[in-house]
mmCIF file of C-alpha atoms in Angstrom:
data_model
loop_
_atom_site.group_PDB
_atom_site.id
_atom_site.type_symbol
_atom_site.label_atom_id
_atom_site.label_comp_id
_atom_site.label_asym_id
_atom_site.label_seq_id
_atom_site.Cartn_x
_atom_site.Cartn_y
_atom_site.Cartn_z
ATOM 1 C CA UNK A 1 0.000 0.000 0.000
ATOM 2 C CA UNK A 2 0.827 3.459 -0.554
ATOM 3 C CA UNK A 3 -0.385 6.869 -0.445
ATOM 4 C CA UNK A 4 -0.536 8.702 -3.635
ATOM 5 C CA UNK A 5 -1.898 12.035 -1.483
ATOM 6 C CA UNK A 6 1.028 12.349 0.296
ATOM 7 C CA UNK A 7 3.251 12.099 -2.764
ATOM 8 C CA UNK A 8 4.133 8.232 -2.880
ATOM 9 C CA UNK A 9 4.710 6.863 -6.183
ATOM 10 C CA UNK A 10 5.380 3.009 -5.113
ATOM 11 C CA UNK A 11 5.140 1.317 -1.642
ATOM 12 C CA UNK A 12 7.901 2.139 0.560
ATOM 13 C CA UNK A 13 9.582 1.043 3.576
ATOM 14 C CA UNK A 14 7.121 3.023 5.757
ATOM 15 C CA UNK A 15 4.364 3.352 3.488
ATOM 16 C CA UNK A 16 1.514 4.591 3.719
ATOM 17 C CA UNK A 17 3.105 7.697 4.513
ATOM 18 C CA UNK A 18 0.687 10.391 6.824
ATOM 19 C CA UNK A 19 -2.064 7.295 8.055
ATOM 20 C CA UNK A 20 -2.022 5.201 11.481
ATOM 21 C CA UNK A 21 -3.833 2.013 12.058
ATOM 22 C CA UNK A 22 -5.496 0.795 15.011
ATOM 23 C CA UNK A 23 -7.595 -2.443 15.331
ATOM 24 C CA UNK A 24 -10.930 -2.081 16.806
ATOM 25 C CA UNK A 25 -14.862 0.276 16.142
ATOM 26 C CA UNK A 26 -15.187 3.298 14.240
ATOM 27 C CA UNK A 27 -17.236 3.981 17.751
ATOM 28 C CA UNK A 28 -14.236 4.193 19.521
ATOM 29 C CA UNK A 29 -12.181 5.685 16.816
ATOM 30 C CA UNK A 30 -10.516 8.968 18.813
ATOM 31 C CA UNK A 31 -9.903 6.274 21.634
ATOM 32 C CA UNK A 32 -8.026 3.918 20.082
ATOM 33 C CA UNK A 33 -4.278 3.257 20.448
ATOM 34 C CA UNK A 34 -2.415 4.215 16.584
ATOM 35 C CA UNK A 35 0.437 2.864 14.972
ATOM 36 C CA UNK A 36 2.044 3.076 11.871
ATOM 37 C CA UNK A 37 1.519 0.476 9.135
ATOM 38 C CA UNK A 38 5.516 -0.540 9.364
ATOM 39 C CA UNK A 39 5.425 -1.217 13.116
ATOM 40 C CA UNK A 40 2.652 -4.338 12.158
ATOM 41 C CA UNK A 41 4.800 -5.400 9.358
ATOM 42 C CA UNK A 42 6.870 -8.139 12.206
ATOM 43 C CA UNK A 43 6.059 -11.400 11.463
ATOM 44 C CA UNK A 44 2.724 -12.637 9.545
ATOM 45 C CA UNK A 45 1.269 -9.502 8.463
ATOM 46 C CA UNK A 46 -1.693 -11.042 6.876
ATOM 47 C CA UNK A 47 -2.398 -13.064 9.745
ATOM 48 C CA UNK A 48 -2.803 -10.080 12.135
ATOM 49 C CA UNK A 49 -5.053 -7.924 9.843
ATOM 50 C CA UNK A 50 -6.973 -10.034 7.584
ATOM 51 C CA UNK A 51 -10.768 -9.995 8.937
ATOM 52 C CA UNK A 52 -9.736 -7.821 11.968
ATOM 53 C CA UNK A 53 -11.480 -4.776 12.487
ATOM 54 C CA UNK A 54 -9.402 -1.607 11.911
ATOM 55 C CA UNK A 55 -10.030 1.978 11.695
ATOM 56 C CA UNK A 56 -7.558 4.221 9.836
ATOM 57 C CA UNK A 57 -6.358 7.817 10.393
ATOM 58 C CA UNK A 58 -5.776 10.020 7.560
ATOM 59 C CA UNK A 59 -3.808 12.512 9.711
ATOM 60 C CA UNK A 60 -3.305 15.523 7.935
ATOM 61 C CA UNK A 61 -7.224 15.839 6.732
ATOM 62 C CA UNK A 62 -8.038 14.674 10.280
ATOM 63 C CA UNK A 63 -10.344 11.772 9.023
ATOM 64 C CA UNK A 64 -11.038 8.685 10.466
ATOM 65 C CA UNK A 65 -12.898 5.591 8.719
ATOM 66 C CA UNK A 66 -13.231 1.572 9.375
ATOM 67 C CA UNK A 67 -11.331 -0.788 7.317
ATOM 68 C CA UNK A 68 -11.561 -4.484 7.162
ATOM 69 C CA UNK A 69 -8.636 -6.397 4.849
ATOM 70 C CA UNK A 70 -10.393 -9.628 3.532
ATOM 71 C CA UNK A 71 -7.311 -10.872 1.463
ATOM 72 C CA UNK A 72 -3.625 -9.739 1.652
ATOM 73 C CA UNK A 73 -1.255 -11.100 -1.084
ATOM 74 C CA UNK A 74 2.376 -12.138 -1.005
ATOM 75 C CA UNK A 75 4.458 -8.858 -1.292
ATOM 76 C CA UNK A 76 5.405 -7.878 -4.668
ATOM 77 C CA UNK A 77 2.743 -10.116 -6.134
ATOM 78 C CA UNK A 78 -0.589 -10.709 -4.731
ATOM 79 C CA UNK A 79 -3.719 -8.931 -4.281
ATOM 80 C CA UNK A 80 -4.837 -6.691 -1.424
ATOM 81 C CA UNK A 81 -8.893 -6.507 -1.126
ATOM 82 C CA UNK A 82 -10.687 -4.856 1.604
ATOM 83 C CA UNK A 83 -14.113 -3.324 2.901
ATOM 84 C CA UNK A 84 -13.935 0.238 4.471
ATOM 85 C CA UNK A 85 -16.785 2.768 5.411
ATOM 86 C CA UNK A 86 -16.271 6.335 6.061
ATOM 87 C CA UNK A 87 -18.241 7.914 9.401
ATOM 88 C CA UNK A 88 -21.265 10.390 8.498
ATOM 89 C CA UNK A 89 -20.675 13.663 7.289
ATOM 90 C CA UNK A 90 -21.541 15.975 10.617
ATOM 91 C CA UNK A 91 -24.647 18.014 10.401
ATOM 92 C CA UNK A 92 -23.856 21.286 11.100
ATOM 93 C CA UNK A 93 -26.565 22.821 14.040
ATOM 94 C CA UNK A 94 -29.241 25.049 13.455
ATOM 95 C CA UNK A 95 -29.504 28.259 15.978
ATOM 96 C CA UNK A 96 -31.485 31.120 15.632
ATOM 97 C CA UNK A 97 -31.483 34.351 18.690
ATOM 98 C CA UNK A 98 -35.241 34.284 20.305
ATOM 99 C CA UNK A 99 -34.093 37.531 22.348
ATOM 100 C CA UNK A 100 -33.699 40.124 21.759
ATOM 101 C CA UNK A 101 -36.145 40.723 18.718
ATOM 102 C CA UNK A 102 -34.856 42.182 15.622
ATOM 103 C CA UNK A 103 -35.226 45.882 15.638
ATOM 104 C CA UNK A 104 -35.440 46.544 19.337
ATOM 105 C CA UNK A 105 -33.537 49.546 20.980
ATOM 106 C CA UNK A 106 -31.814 49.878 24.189
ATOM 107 C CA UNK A 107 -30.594 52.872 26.145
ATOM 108 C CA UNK A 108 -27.099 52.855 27.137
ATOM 109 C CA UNK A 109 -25.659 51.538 28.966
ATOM 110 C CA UNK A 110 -27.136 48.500 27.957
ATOM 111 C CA UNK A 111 -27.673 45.022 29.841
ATOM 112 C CA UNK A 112 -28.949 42.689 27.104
ATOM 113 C CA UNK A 113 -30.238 38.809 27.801
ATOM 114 C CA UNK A 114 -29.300 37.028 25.093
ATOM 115 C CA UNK A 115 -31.121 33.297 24.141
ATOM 116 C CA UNK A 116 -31.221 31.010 21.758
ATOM 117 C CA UNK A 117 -33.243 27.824 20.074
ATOM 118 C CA UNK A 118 -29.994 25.724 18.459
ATOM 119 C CA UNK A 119 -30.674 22.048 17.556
ATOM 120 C CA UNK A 120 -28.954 19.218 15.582
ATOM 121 C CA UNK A 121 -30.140 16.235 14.190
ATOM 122 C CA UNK A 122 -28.606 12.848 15.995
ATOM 123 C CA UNK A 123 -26.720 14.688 18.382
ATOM 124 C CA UNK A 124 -26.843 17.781 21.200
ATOM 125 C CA UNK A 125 -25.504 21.423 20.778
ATOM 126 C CA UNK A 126 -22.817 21.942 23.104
ATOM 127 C CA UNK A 127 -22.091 25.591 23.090
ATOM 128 C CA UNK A 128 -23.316 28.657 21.792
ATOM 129 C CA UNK A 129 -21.778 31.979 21.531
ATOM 130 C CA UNK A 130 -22.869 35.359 21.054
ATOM 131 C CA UNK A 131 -21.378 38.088 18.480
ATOM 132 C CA UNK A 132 -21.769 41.769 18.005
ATOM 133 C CA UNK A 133 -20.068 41.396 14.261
ATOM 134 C CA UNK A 134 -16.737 40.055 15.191
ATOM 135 C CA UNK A 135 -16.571 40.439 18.914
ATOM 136 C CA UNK A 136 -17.602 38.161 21.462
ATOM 137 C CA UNK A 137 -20.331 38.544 23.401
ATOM 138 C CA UNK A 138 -20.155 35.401 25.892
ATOM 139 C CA UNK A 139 -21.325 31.879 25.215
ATOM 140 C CA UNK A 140 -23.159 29.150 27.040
ATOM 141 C CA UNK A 141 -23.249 25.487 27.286
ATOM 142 C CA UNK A 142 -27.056 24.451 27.974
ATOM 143 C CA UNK A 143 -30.256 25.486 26.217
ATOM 144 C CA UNK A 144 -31.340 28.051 26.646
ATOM 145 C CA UNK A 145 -28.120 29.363 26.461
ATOM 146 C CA UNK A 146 -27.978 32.873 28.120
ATOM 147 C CA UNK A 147 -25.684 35.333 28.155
ATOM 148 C CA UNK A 148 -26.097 38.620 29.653
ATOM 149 C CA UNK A 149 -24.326 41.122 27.045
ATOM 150 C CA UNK A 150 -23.230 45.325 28.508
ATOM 151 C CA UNK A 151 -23.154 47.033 25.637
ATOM 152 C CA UNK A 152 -21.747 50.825 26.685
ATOM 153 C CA UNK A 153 -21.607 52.824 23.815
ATOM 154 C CA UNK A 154 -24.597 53.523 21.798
ATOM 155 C CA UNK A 155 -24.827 52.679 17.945
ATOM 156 C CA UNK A 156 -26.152 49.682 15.914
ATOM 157 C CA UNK A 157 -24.990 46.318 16.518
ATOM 158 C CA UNK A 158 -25.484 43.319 14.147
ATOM 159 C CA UNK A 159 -25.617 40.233 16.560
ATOM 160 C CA UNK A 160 -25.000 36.548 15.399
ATOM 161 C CA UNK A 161 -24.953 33.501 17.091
ATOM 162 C CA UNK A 162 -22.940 30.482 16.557
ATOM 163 C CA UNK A 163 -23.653 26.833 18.104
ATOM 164 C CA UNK A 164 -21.154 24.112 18.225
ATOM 165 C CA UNK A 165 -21.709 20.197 17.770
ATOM 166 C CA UNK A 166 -19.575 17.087 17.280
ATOM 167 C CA UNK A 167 -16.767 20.232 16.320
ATOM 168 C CA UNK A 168 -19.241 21.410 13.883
ATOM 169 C CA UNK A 169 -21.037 24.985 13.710
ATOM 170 C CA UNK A 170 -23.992 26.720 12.601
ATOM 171 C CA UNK A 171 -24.524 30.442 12.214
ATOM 172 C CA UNK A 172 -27.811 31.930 12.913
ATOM 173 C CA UNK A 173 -29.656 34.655 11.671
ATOM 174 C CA UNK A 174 -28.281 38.170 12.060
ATOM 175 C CA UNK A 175 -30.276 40.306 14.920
ATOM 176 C CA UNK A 176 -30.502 43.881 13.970
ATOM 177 C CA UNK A 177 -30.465 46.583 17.859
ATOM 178 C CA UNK A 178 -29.387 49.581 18.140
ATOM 179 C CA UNK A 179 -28.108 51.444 22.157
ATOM 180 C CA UNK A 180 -29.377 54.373 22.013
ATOM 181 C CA UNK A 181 -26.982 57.749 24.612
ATOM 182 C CA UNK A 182 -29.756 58.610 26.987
ATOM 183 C CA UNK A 183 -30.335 62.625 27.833
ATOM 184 C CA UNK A 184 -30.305 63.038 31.656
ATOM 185 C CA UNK A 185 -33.567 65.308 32.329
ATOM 186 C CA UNK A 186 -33.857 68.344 33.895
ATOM 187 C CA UNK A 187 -36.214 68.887 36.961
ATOM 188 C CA UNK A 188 -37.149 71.786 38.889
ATOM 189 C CA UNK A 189 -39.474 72.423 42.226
ATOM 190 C CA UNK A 190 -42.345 74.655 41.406
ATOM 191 C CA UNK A 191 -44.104 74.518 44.662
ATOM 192 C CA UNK A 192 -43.188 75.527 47.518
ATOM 193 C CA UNK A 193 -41.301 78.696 46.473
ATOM 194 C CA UNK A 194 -37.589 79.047 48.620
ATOM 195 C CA UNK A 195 -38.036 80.424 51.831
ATOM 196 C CA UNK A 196 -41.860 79.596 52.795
ATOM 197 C CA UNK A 197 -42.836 79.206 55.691
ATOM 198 C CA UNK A 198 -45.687 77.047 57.071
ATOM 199 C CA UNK A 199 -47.819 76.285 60.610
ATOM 200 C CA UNK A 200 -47.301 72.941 61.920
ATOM 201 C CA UNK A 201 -48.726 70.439 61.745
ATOM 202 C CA UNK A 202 -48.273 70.802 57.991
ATOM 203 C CA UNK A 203 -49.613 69.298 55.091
ATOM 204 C CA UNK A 204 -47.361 70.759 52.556
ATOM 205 C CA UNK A 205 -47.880 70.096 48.751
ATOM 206 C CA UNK A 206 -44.818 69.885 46.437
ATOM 207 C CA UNK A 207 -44.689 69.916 42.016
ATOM 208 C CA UNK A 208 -42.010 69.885 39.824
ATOM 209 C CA UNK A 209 -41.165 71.423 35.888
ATOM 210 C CA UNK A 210 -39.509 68.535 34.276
ATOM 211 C CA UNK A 211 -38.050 67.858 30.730
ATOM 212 C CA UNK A 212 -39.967 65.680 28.190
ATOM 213 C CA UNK A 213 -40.305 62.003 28.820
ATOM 214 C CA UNK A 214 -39.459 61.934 32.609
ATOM 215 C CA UNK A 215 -41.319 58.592 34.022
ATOM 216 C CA UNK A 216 -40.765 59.289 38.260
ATOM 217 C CA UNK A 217 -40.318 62.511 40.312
ATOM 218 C CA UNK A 218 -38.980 61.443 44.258
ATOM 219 C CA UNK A 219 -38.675 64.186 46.518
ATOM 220 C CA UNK A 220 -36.321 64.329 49.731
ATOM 221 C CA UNK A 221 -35.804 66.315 52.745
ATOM 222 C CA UNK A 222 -32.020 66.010 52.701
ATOM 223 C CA UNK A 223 -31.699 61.819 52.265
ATOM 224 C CA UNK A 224 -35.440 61.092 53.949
ATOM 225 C CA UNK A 225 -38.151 60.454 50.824
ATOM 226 C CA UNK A 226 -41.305 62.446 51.398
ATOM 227 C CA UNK A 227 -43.499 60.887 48.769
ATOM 228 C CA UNK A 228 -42.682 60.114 44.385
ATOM 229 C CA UNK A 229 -44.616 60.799 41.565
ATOM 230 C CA UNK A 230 -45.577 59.037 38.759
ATOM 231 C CA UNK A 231 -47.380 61.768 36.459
ATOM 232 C CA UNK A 232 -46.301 65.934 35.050
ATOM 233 C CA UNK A 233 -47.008 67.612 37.345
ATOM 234 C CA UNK A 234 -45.501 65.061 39.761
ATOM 235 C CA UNK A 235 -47.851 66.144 42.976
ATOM 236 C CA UNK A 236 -47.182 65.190 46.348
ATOM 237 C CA UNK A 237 -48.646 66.143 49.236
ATOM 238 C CA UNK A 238 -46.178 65.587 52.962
ATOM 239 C CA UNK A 239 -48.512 65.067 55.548
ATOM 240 C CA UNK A 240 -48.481 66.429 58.895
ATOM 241 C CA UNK A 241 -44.644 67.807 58.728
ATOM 242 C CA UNK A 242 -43.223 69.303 62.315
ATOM 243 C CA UNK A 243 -41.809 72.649 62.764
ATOM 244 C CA UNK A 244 -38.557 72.828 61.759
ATOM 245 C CA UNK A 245 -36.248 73.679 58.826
ATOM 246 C CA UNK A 246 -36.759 71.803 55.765
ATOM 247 C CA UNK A 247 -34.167 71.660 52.873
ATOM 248 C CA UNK A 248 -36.116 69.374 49.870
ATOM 249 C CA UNK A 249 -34.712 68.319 46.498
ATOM 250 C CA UNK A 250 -37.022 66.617 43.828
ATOM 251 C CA UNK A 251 -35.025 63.470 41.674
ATOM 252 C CA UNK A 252 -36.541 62.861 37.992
ATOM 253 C CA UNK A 253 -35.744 59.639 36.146
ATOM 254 C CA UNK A 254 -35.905 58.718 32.604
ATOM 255 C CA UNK A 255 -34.299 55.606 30.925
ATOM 256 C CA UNK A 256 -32.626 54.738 34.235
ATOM 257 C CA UNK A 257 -30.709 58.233 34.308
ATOM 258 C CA UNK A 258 -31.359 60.605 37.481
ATOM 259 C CA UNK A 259 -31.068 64.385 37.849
ATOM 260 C CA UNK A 260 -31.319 66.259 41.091
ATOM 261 C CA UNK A 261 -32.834 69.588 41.260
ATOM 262 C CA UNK A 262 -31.896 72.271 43.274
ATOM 263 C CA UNK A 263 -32.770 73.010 46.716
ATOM 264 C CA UNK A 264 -35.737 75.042 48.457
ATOM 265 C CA UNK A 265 -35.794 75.870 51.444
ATOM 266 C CA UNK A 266 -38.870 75.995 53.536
ATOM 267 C CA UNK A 267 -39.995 76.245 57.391
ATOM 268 C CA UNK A 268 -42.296 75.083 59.782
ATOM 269 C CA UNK A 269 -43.088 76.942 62.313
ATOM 270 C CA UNK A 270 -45.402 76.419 65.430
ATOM 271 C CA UNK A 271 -47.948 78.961 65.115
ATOM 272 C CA UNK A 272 -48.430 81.333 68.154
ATOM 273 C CA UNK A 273 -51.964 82.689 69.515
ATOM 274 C CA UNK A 274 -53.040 85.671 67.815
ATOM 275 C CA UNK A 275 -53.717 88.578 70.128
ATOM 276 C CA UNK A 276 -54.004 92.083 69.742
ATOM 277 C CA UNK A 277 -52.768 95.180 71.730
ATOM 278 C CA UNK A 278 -54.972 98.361 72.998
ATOM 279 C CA UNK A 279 -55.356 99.997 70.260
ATOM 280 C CA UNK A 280 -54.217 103.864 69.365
ATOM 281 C CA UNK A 281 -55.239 107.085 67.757
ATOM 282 C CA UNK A 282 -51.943 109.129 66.540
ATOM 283 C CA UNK A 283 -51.948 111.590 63.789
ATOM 284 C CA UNK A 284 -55.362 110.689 62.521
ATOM 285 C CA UNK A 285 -54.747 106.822 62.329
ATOM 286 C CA UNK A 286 -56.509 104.182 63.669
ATOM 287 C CA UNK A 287 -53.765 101.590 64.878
ATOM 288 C CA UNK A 288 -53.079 98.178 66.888
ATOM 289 C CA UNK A 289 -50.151 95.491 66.705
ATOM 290 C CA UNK A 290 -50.953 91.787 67.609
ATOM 291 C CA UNK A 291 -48.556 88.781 68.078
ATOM 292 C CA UNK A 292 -47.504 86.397 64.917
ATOM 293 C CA UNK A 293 -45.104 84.143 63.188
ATOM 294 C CA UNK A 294 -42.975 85.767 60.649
ATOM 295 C CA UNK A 295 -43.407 84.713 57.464
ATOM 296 C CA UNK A 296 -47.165 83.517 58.025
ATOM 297 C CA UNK A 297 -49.794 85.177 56.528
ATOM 298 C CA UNK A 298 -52.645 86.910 58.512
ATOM 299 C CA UNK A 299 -55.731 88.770 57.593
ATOM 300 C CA UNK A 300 -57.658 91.771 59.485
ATOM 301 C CA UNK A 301 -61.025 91.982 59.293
ATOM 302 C CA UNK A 302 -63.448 94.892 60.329
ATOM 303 C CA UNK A 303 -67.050 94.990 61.193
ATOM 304 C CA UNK A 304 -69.874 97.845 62.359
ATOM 305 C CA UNK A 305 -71.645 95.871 64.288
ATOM 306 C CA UNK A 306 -71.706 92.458 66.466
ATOM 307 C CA UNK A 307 -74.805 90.845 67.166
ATOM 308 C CA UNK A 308 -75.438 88.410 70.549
ATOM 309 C CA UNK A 309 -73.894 84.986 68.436
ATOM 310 C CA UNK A 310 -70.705 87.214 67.496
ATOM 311 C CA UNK A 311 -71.588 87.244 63.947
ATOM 312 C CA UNK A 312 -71.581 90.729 61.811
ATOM 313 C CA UNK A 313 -70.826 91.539 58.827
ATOM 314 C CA UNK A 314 -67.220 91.547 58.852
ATOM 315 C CA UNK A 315 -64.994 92.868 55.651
ATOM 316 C CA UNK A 316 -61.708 91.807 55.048
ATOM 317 C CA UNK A 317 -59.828 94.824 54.833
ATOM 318 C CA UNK A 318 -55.757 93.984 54.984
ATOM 319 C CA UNK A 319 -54.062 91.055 54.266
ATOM 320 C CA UNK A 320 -50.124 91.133 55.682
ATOM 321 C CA UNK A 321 -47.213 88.676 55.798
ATOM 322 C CA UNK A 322 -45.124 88.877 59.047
ATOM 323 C CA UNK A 323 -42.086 90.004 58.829
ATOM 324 C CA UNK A 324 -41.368 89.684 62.257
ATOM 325 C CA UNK A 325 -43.337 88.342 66.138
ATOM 326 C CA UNK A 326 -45.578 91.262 65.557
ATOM 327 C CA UNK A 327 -47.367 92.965 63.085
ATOM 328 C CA UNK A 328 -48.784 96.209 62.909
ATOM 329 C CA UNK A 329 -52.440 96.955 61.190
ATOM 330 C CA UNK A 330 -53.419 101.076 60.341
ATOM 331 C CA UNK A 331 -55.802 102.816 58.862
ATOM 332 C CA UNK A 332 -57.539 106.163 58.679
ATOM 333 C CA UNK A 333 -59.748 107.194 61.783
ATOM 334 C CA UNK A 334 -63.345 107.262 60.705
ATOM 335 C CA UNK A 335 -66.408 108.740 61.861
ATOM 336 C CA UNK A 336 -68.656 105.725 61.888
ATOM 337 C CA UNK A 337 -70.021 105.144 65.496
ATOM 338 C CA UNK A 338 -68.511 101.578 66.271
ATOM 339 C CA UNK A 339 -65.990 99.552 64.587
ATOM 340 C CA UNK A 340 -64.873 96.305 65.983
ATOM 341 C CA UNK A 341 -61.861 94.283 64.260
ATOM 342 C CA UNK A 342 -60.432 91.118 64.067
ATOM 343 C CA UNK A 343 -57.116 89.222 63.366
ATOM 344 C CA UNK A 344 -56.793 85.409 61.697
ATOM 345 C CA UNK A 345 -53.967 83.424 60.645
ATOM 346 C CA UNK A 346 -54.339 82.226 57.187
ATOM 347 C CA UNK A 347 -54.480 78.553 56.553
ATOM 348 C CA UNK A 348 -51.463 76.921 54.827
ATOM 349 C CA UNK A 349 -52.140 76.833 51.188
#
């Protein structure tokens, strides 16, 4: 015998050149323990192969088939017959990605779960990997073969994936996404306005002005949460907050980005009875002072008459902010007979 494919013209002492023999089952074939044709040469050649099972190894293509030598002639002379059968050509696997979908969009940065279906007839797909064009994504071993791709930088990626059986592969489909850079939003508190003040207990309502397609609005009295928002305007209402200074930030989120506005500052006060001094006649005015809080609002009402339930017809004629523990309320003297006045902190709005 000799091996035309490696370049033998005639047999040769160690012909055939680039093939080992072993005796024993295709089955078993990358198990089995190789020599080279010349090392069975010793002694009755024909004796030791004729009828044996053998399987052959064409090493440089890397194939591997059975061969069974019915007759083997004298050397020089006789005639060489055999049976052989080649394994089955591998099946390459078929794969295709089930997520994501082509044509979906992530924002960056981007955690993508990658599956896939991958099959192949007579035997089991042993790995499957992921590709974004050339670059690996990961790969997994067992159906349904996830990988969990972070894809940073926003653009279009192609992704492919490729399962492995019996050293065979399959390509699927190519998977069409695109990352998309994410805008952080703005946000801004609309109510309350910096430096209000409030009467405790307080229920204290709070908006925000936020950019287009902001999904949550949490606001926060330094790190504590007073309430979130799901819908523009993104009300809240804190319920029954104690006197005390409040500094309160609002956080928008879009796309899993955050902004933080900037701070207002508010107070709570506890509000103080309202009473009023004697009042005085100076220079033609009508005057009084009577206690507050600064910074809460207060209205003065006058009246002409009282009747026995303390009811009248009373007028609102002044409404003041504090600007200190005591306010002063003036007006002109008039003539009218009686005048009787009163003094009312204003609810919180």
């Amino acid at each position: 015998l000799y091996n035309k494919a490696a370049g033998e013209t005639g047999a040769g002492s160690v012909s055939p050149k680039d093939t080992m023999w072993a005796f024993g089952s295709i089955d078993n074939a990358t198990t089995l323990s190789y020599k080279t044709m010349e090392s069975l040469r010793n002694g009755n050649l024909a004796g030791r192969i004729v009828n044996q099972p053998m399987v052959v190894h064409l090493v440089a293509e890397d194939i591997y088939f059975s061969i069974k030598f019915t007759t083997w002639g004298k050397s020089g002379a006789g005639t060489v017959s055999y049976t052989r059968s080649t394994p089955a050509a591998a099946v390459a696997p078929t794969v295709s990605i089930t997520s994501p979908s082509n044509g979906t969009s992530f924002s960056a940065p981007a955690s993508i779960n990658l599956t896939a279906t991958a099959t192949v007839t007579g035997g089991t797909v042993t790995n499957v990997e992921y590709f974004a064009g050339t670059t690996s994504l990961g790969h997994a071993t067992a159906s349904p073969f996830n990988v969990t791709a972070n894809l940073t930088t926003p653009g279009s990626y192609a992704l492919t994936a490729v399962a492995t059986a019996s050293g065979v592969s399959g390509t699927s489909p190519v998977v069409n996404i695109s990352v998309t850079a994410v805008t952080a939003p703005s946000v801004a508190i609309t109510a309350p306005t910096e430096g209000a003040v409030f009467a405790a207990p307080a229920n204290v309502s709070f908006t925000a002005d936020t950019s287009a397609g902001v999904t949550n609005v949490s606001y926060f009295n330094g790190r504590t949460l007073l309430g979130s928002s799901q819908t523009a305007p993104f009300n809240i209402t804190a319920a029954s907050l104690a006197a005390g200074a409040y500094t309160v930030s609002a956080v928008a989120t879009t796309s899993g980005t955050s902004t933080t506005s900037s701070l207002v500052h508010f107070t709570v006060v506890d509000p103080v009875a309202t009473s009023l001094s004697a009042p005085a006649i100076n220079n033609g005015l009508f005057s009084f002072n009577y206690s507050a809080n600064q910074g809460l609002t207060y209205i003065i009402q006058k009246a002409s008459s009282l009747n026995s339930a303390g009811t009248s017809d009373w007028t609102p004629v002044a409404t003041n902010v504090a600007s200190s523990g005591s306010a002063t309320f003036s007006e002109p003297v008039s003539s009218d007979a009686a005048r009787f006045y009163r003094v009312a902190r204003v609810p919180n709005p």
